[in-house]
mmCIF file with all atom_site columns, C-alpha atoms in Angstrom:
data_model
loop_
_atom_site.group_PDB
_atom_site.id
_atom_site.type_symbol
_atom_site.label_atom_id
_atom_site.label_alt_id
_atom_site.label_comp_id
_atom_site.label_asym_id
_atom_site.label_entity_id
_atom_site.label_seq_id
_atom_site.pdbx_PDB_ins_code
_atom_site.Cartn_x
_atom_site.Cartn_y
_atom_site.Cartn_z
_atom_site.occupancy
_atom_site.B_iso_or_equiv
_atom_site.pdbx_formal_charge
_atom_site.auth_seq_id
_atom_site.auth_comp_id
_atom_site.auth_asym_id
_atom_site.auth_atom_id
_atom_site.pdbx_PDB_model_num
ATOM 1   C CA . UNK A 1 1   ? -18.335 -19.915 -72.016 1.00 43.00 ? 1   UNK A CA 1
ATOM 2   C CA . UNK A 1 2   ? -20.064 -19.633 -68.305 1.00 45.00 ? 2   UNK A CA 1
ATOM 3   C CA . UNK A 1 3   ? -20.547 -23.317 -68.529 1.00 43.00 ? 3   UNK A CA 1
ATOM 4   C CA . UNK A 1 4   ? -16.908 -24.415 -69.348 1.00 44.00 ? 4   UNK A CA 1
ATOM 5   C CA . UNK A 1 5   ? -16.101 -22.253 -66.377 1.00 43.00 ? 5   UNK A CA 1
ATOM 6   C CA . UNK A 1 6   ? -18.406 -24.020 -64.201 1.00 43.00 ? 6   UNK A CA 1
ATOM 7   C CA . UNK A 1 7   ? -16.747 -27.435 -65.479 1.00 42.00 ? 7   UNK A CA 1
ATOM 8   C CA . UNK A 1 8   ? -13.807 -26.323 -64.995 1.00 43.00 ? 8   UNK A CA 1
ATOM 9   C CA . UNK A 1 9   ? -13.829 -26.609 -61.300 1.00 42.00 ? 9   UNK A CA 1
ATOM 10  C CA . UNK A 1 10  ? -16.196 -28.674 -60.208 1.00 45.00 ? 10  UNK A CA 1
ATOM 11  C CA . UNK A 1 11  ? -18.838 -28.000 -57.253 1.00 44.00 ? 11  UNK A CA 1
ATOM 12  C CA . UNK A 1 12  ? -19.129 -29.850 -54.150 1.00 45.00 ? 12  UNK A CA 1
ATOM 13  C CA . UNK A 1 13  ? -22.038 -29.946 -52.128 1.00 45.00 ? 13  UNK A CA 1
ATOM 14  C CA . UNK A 1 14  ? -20.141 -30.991 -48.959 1.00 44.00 ? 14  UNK A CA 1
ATOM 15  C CA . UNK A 1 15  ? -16.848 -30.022 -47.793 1.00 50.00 ? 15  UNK A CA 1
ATOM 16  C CA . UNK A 1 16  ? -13.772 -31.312 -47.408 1.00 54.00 ? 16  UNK A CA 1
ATOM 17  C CA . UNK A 1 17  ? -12.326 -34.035 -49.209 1.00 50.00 ? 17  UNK A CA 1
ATOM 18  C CA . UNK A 1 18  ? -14.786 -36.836 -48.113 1.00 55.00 ? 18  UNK A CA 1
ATOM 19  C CA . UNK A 1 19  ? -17.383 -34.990 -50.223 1.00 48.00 ? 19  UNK A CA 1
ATOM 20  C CA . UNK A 1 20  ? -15.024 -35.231 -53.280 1.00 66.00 ? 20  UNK A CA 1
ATOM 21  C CA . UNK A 1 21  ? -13.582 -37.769 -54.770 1.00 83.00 ? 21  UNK A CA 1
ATOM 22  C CA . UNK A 1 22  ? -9.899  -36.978 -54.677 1.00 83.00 ? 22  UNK A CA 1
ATOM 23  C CA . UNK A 1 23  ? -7.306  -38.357 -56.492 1.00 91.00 ? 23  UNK A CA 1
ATOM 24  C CA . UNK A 1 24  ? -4.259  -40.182 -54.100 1.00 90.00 ? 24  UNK A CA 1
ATOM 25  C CA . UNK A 1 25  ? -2.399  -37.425 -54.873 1.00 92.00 ? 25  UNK A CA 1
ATOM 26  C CA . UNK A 1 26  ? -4.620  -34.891 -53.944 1.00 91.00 ? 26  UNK A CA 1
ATOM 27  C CA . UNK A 1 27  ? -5.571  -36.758 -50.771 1.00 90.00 ? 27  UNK A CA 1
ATOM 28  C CA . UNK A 1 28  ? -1.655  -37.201 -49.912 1.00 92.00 ? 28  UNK A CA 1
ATOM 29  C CA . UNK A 1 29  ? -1.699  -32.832 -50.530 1.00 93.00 ? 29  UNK A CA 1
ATOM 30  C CA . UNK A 1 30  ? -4.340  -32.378 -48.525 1.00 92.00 ? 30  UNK A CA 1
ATOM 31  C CA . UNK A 1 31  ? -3.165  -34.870 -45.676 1.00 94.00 ? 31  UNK A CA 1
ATOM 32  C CA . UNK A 1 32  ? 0.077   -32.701 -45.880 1.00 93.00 ? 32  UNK A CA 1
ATOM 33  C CA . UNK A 1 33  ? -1.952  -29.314 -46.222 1.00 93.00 ? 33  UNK A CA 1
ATOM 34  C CA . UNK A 1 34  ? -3.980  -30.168 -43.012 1.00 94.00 ? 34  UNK A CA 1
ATOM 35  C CA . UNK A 1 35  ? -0.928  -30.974 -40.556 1.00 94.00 ? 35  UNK A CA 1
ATOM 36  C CA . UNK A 1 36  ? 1.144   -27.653 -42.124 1.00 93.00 ? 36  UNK A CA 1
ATOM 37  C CA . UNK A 1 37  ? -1.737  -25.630 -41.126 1.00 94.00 ? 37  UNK A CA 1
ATOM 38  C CA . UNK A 1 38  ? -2.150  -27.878 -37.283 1.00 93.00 ? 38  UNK A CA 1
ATOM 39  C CA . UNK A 1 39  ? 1.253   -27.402 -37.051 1.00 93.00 ? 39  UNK A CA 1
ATOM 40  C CA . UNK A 1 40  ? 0.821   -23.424 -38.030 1.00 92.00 ? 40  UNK A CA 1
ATOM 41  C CA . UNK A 1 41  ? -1.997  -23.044 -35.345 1.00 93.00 ? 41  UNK A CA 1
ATOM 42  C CA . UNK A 1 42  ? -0.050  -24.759 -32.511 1.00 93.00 ? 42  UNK A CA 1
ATOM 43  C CA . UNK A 1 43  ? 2.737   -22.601 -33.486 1.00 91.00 ? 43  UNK A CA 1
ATOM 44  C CA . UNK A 1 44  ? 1.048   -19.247 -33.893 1.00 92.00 ? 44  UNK A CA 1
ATOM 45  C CA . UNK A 1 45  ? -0.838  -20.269 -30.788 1.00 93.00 ? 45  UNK A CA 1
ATOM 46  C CA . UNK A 1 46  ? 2.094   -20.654 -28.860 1.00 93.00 ? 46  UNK A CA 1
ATOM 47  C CA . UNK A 1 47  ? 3.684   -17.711 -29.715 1.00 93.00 ? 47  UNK A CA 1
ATOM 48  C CA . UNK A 1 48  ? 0.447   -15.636 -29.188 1.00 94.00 ? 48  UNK A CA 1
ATOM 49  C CA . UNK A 1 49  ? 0.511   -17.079 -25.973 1.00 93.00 ? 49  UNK A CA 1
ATOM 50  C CA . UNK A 1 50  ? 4.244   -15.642 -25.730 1.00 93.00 ? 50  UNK A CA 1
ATOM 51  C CA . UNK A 1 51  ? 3.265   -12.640 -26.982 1.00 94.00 ? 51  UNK A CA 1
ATOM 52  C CA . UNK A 1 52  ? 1.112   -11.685 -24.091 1.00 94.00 ? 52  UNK A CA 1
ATOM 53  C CA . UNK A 1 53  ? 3.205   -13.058 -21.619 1.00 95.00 ? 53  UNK A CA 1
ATOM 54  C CA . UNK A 1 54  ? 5.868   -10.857 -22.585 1.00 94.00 ? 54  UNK A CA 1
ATOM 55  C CA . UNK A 1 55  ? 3.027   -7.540  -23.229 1.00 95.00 ? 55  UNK A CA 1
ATOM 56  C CA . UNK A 1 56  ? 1.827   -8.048  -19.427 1.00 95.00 ? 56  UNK A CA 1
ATOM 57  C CA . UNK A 1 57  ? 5.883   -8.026  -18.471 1.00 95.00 ? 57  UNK A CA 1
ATOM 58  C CA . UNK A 1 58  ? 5.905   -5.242  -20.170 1.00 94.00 ? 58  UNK A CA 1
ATOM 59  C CA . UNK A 1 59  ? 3.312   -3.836  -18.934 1.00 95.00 ? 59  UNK A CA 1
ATOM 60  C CA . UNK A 1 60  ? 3.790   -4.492  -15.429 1.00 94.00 ? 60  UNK A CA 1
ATOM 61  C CA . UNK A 1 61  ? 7.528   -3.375  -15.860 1.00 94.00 ? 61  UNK A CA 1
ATOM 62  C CA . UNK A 1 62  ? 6.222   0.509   -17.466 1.00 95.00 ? 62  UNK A CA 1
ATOM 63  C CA . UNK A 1 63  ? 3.875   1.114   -14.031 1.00 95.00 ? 63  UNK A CA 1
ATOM 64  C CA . UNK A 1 64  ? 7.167   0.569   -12.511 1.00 96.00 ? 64  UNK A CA 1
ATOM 65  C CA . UNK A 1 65  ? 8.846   2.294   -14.303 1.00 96.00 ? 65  UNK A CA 1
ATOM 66  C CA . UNK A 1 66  ? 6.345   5.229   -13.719 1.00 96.00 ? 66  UNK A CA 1
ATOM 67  C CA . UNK A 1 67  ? 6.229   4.424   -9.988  1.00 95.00 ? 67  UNK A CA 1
ATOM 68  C CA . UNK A 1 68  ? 9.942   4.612   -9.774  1.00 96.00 ? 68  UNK A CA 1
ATOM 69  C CA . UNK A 1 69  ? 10.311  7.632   -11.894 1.00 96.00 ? 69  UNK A CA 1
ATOM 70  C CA . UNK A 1 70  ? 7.622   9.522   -9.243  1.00 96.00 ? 70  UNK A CA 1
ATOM 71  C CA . UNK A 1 71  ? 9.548   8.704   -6.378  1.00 96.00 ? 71  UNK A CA 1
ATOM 72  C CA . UNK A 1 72  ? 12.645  9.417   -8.147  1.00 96.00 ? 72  UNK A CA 1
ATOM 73  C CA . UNK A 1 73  ? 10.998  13.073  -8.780  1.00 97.00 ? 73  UNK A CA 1
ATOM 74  C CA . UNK A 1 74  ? 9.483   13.595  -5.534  1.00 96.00 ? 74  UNK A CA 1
ATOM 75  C CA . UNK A 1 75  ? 12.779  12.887  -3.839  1.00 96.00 ? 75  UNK A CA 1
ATOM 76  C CA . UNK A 1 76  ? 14.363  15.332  -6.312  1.00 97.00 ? 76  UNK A CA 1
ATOM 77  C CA . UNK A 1 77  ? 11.919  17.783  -4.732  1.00 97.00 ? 77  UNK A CA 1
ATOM 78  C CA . UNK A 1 78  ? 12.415  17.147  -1.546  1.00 97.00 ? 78  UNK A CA 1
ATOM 79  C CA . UNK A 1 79  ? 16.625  17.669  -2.366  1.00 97.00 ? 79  UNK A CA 1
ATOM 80  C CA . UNK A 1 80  ? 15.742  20.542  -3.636  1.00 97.00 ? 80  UNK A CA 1
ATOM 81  C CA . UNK A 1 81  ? 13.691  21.694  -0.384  1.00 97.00 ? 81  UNK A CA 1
ATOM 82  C CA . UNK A 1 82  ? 16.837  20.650  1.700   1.00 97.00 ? 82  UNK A CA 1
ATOM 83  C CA . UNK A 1 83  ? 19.258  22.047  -0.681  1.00 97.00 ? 83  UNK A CA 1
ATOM 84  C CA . UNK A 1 84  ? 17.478  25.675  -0.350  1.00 97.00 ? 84  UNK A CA 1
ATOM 85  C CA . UNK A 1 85  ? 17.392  25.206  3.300   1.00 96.00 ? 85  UNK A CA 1
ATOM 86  C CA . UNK A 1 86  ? 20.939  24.299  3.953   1.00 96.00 ? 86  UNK A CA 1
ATOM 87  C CA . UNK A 1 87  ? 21.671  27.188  1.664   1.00 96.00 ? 87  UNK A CA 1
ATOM 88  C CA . UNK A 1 88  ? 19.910  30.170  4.088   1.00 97.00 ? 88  UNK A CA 1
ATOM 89  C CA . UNK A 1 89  ? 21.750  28.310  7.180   1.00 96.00 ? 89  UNK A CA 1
ATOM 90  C CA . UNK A 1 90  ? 24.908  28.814  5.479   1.00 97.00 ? 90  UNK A CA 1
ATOM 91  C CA . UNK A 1 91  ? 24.085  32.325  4.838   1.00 96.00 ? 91  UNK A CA 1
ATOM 92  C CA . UNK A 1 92  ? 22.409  33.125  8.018   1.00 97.00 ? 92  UNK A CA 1
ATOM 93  C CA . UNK A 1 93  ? 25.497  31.171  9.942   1.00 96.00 ? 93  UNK A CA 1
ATOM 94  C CA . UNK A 1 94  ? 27.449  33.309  7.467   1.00 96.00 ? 94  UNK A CA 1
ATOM 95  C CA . UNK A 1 95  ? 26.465  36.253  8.489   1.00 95.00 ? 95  UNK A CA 1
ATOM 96  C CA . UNK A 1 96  ? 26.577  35.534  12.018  1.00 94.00 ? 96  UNK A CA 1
ATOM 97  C CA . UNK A 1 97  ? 30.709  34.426  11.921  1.00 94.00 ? 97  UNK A CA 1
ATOM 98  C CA . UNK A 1 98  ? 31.302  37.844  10.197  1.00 92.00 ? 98  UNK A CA 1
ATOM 99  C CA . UNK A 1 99  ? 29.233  39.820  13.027  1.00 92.00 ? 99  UNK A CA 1
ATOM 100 C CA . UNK A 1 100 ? 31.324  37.929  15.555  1.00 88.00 ? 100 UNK A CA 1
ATOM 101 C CA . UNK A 1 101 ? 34.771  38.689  13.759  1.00 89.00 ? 101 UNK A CA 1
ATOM 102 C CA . UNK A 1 102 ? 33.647  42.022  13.504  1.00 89.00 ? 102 UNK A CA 1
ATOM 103 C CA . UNK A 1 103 ? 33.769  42.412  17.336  1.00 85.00 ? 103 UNK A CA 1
ATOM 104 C CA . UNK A 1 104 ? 36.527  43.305  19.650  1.00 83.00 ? 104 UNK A CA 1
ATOM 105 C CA . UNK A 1 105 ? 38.616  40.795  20.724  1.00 81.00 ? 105 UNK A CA 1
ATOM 106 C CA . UNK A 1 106 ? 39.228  40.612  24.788  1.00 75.00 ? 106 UNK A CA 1
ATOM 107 C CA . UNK A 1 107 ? 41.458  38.221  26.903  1.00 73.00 ? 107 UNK A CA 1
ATOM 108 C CA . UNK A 1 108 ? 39.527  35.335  28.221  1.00 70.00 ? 108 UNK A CA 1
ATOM 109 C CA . UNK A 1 109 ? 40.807  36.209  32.220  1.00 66.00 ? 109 UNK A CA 1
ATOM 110 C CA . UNK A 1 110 ? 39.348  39.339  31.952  1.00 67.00 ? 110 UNK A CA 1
ATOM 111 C CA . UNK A 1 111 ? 35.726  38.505  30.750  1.00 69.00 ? 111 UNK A CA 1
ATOM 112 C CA . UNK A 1 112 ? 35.743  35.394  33.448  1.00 69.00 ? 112 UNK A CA 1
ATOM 113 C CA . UNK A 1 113 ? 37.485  37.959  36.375  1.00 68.00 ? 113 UNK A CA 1
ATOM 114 C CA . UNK A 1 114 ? 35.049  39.486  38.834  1.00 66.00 ? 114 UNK A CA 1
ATOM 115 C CA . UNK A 1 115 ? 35.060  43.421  38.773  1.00 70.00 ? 115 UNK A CA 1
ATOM 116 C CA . UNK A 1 116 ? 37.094  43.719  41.543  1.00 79.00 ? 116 UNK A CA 1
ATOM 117 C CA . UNK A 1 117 ? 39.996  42.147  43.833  1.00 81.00 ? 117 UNK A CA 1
ATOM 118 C CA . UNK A 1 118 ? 37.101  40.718  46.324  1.00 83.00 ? 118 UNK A CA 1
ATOM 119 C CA . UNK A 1 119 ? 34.981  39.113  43.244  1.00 83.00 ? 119 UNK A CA 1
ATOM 120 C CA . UNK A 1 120 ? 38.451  38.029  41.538  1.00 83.00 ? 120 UNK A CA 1
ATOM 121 C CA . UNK A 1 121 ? 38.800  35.912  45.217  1.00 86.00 ? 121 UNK A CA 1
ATOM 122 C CA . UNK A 1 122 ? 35.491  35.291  45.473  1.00 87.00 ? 122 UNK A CA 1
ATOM 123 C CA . UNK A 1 123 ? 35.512  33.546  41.983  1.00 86.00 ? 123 UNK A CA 1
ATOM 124 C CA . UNK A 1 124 ? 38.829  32.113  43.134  1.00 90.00 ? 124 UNK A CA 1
ATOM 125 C CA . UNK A 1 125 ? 37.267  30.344  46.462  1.00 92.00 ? 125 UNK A CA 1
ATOM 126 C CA . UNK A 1 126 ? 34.893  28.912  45.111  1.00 92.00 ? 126 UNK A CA 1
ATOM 127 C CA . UNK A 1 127 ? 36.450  27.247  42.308  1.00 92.00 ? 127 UNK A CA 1
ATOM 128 C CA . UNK A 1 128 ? 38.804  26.234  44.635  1.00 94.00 ? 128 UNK A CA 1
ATOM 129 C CA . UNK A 1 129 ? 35.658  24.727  47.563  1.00 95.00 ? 129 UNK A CA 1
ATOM 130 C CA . UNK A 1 130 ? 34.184  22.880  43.638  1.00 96.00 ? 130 UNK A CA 1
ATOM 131 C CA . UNK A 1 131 ? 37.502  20.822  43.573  1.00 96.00 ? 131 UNK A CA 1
ATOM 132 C CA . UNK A 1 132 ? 37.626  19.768  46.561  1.00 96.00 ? 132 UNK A CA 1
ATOM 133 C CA . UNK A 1 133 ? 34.037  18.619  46.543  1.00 96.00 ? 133 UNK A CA 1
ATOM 134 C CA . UNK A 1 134 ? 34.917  16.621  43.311  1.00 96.00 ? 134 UNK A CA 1
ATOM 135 C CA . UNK A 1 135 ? 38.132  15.074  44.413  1.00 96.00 ? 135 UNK A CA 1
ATOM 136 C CA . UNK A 1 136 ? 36.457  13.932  47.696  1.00 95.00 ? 136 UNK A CA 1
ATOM 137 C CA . UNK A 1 137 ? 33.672  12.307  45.016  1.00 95.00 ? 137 UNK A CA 1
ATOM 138 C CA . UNK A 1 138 ? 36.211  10.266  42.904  1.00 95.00 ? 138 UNK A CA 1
ATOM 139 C CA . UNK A 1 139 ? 38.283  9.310   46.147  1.00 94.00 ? 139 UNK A CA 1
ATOM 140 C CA . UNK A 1 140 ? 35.154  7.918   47.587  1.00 93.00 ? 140 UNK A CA 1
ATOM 141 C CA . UNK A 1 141 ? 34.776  5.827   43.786  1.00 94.00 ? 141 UNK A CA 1
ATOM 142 C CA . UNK A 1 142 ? 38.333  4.584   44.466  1.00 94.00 ? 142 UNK A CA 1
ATOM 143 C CA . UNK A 1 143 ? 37.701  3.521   47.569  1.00 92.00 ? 143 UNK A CA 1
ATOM 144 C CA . UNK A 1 144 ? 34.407  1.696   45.947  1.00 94.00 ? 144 UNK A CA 1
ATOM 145 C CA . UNK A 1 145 ? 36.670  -0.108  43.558  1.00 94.00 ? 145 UNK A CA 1
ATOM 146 C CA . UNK A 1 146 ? 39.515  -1.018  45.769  1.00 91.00 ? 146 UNK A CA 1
ATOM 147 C CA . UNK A 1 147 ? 42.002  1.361   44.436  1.00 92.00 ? 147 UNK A CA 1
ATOM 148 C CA . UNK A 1 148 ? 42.362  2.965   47.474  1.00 90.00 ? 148 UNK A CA 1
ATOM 149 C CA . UNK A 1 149 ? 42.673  1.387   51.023  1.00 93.00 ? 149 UNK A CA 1
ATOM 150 C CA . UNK A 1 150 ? 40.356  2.760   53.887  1.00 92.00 ? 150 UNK A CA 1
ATOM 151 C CA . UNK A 1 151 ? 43.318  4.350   55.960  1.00 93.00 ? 151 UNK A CA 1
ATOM 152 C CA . UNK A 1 152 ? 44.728  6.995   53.357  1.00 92.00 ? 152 UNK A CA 1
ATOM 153 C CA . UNK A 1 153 ? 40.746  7.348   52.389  1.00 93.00 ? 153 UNK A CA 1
ATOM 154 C CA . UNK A 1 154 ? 40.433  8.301   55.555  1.00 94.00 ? 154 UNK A CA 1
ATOM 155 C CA . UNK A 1 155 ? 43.942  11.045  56.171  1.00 94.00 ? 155 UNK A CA 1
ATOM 156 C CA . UNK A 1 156 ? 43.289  12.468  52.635  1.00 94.00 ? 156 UNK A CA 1
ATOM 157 C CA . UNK A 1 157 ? 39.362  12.968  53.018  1.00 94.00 ? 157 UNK A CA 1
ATOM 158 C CA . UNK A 1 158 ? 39.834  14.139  56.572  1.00 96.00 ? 158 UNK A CA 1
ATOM 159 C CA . UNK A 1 159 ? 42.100  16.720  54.859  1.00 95.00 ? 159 UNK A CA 1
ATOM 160 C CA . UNK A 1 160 ? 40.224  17.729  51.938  1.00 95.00 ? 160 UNK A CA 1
ATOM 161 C CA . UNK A 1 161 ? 37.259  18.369  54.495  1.00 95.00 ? 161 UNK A CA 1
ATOM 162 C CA . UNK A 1 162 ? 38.834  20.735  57.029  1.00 96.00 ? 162 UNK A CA 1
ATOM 163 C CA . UNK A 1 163 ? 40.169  22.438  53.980  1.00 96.00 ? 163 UNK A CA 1
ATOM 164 C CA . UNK A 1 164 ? 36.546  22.593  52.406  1.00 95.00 ? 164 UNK A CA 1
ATOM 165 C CA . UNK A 1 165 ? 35.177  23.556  55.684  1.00 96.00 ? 165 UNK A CA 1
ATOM 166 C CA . UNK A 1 166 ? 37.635  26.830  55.357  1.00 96.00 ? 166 UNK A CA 1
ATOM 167 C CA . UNK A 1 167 ? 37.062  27.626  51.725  1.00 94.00 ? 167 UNK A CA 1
ATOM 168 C CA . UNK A 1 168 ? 33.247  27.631  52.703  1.00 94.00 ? 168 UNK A CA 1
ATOM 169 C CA . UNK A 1 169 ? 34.042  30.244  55.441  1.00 94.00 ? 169 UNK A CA 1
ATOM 170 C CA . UNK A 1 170 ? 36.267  32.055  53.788  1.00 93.00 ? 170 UNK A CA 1
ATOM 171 C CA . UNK A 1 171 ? 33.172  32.099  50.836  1.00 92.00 ? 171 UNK A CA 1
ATOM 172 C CA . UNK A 1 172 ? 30.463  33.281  53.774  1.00 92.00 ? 172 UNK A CA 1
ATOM 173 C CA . UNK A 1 173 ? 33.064  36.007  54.975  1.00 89.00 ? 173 UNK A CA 1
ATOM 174 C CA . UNK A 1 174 ? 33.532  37.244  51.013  1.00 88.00 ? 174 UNK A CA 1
ATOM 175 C CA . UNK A 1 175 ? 30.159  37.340  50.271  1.00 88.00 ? 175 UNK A CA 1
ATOM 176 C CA . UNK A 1 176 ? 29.168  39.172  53.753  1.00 87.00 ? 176 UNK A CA 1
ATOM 177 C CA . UNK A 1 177 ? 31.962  41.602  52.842  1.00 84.00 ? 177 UNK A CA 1
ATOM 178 C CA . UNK A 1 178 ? 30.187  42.329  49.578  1.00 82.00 ? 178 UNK A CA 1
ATOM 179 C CA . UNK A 1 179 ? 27.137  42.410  50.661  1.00 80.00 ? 179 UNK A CA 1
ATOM 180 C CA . UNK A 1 180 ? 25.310  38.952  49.636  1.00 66.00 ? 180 UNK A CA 1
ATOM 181 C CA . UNK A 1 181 ? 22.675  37.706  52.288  1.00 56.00 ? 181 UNK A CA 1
ATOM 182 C CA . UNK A 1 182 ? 22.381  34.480  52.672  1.00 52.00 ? 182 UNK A CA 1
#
């Protein structure tokens, strides 16, 4: 029995089919045989190659991913910093609103008034000696820019100055009065 299985399929020494005698038909199979499996490598070759194209795309899109999702997180931290912080300003500015409706409420002209009738016209005076010093400033800029012509430059700073120049000694006479060297 071993030797009608070894006639059976007969050995070759060599391989492939120029070592056996084929039939045509076999040849024509094994022509056909050998381009499916070229065709097959090409094939699986290409889509190996595919395959890790598409790994390394993956790849490179996870670190990323993993980048993105640490700055994502350390930006959540830093919200959360920020969010804590805003919230003590809001209390603290909280708490500071209620402490200043808790106090009394005075009139404006009283907490700006001097103490007395002489401060009260002291105050007065010299509000009075700051607005003349500024309107003389923007009527010298008019006459800069042509919007005013020299002559009434002239009458209305002439004016404002001998009325300065009383304010100011009416200031030195207040303050003398009260007691402020100067």
């Amino acid at each position: 029995m071993h030797l009608q299985h070894q006639n059976r399929y007969p050995q070759s020494s060599g391989v492939g089919p120029q070592a056996q005698q084929l039939s045509p038909q076999q040849a024509q199979l094994y022509t056909k045989l050998q381009a499916a499996l070229l065709e097959f490598n090409t094939a699986s070759s290409r889509e190996m190659d595919n395959l890790v194209t598409v790994n390394k795309q993956l790849n490179d899109a996870e670190s990323r991913t993993k980048a993105e999702i640490q700055s994502l997180r350390d930006l959540h931290i830093k919200i959360q910093y920020n969010i804590a912080t805003l919230s003590r300003c809001i209390e603290q500015l909280t708490a500071k609103i209620e402490q200043i409706r808790s106090w009394p409420e005075e009139p404006v002209d009283e907490i700006i008034c001097g103490s007395s009738v002489v401060h009260n016209q002291l105050f007065e005076l010299v509000a009075e000696e700051i607005a003349i010093e500024d309107t003389i400033y923007y009527l010298g800029k008019a006459l800069s820019q042509d919007k005013v012509e020299l002559k009434a430059y002239m009458k209305h700073l002439r004016n404002l100055s001998r009325e300065q120049f009383m304010k100011k000694a009416l200031i030195k006479k207040v303050k003398a009065q009260l007691g402020h060297i100067e």
